[in-house]
Amino acid sequence: MDNQFKFNYPGDKQQLIFKIKNAIGNKGSLIGNEQQGNFKGSTPIGSFEGDYTINDNDIVVTIHKKPFLVSNSRIRDEFEKALKNT
């Protein structure tokens, strides 16, 4: 079952995407632009996949696949932390 959440990010979106791609490095991939894209990666306990859309200052993230042992709230917390660090 997909998990979807929304964040508010009023900063520069092109710079945000660039920083996230650099943060992912060789642990996964992010393919997209300032409007939409998808991402995937792996952790020691499994892989994850999802996509995002950006509309003005709203970023909607949808997780399509995640490790069973990782909660949806943990994923949301990690995204929030990543947005604050960019």
Short mmCIF file of C-alpha atoms in Angstrom, two decimals:
data_model
loop_
_atom_site.label_atom_id
_atom_site.label_comp_id
_atom_site.label_asym_id
_atom_site.label_seq_id
_atom_site.Cartn_x
_atom_site.Cartn_y
_atom_site.Cartn_z
CA MET A 1 0.00 0.00 0.00
CA ASP A 2 1.38 3.42 -0.97
CA ASN A 3 2.15 6.01 1.66
CA GLN A 4 1.80 9.69 0.73
CA PHE A 5 2.73 12.83 2.61
CA LYS A 6 3.11 16.54 1.86
CA PHE A 7 5.76 19.06 2.89
CA ASN A 8 5.98 22.81 2.54
CA TYR A 9 9.29 24.02 1.11
CA PRO A 10 9.42 27.69 0.06
CA GLY A 11 13.10 27.62 -1.02
CA ASP A 12 14.70 27.24 -4.44
CA LYS A 13 13.51 23.93 -5.92
CA GLN A 14 16.32 23.45 -8.43
CA GLN A 15 18.88 23.81 -5.65
CA LEU A 16 16.84 21.42 -3.48
CA ILE A 17 16.88 18.69 -6.15
CA PHE A 18 20.63 19.16 -6.68
CA LYS A 19 21.35 18.83 -2.94
CA ILE A 20 19.13 15.75 -2.58
CA LYS A 21 20.83 14.05 -5.55
CA ASN A 22 24.22 14.73 -3.94
CA ALA A 23 23.01 13.45 -0.56
CA ILE A 24 21.75 10.21 -2.13
CA GLY A 25 25.10 9.66 -3.82
CA ASN A 26 25.68 5.99 -4.66
CA LYS A 27 23.03 4.73 -2.18
CA GLY A 28 20.28 5.20 -4.75
CA SER A 29 19.06 7.48 -7.50
CA LEU A 30 16.77 10.43 -8.05
CA ILE A 31 15.59 11.15 -11.58
CA GLY A 32 13.52 14.26 -12.05
CA ASN A 33 13.33 18.02 -11.98
CA GLU A 34 11.66 20.89 -10.08
CA GLN A 35 8.18 19.59 -10.96
CA GLN A 36 8.28 15.80 -10.60
CA GLY A 37 10.45 12.74 -10.47
CA ASN A 38 11.12 9.39 -8.86
CA PHE A 39 13.68 7.91 -6.54
CA LYS A 40 14.92 4.57 -5.32
CA GLY A 41 17.54 3.31 -2.97
CA SER A 42 18.57 0.58 -0.62
CA THR A 43 19.18 0.18 3.08
CA PRO A 44 20.69 -2.71 5.02
CA ILE A 45 17.15 -4.03 5.64
CA GLY A 46 15.66 -3.56 2.16
CA SER A 47 14.99 -1.24 -0.74
CA PHE A 48 12.59 1.64 -1.22
CA GLU A 49 10.99 3.40 -4.20
CA GLY A 50 8.76 6.38 -4.66
CA ASP A 51 8.02 9.56 -6.54
CA TYR A 52 7.44 13.23 -5.88
CA THR A 53 5.60 16.18 -7.36
CA ILE A 54 6.24 19.83 -6.61
CA ASN A 55 3.50 22.42 -6.97
CA ASP A 56 4.54 25.91 -5.84
CA ASN A 57 5.82 25.37 -2.28
CA ASP A 58 4.17 21.98 -1.74
CA ILE A 59 6.13 18.77 -2.22
CA VAL A 60 4.04 15.59 -2.32
CA VAL A 61 6.03 12.40 -1.75
CA THR A 62 4.55 8.96 -2.45
CA ILE A 63 6.35 5.85 -1.24
CA HIS A 64 5.51 2.81 -3.38
CA LYS A 65 7.90 0.30 -1.82
CA LYS A 66 9.66 0.20 1.54
CA PRO A 67 11.23 -2.31 3.91
CA PHE A 68 8.57 -4.00 6.04
CA LEU A 69 10.41 -3.10 9.26
CA VAL A 70 10.50 0.63 8.50
CA SER A 71 7.39 2.56 9.58
CA ASN A 72 5.71 5.19 7.45
CA SER A 73 6.28 7.76 10.19
CA ARG A 74 10.02 7.02 10.18
CA ILE A 75 10.15 7.65 6.43
CA ARG A 76 8.28 10.93 6.84
CA ASP A 77 10.63 11.99 9.65
CA GLU A 78 13.68 11.27 7.48
CA PHE A 79 12.26 13.32 4.59
CA GLU A 80 11.52 16.23 6.93
CA LYS A 81 15.05 16.06 8.30
CA ALA A 82 16.51 16.03 4.77
CA LEU A 83 14.46 19.07 3.75
CA LYS A 84 15.61 21.02 6.81
CA ASN A 85 19.25 20.21 6.03
CA THR A 86 19.08 21.50 2.47
#
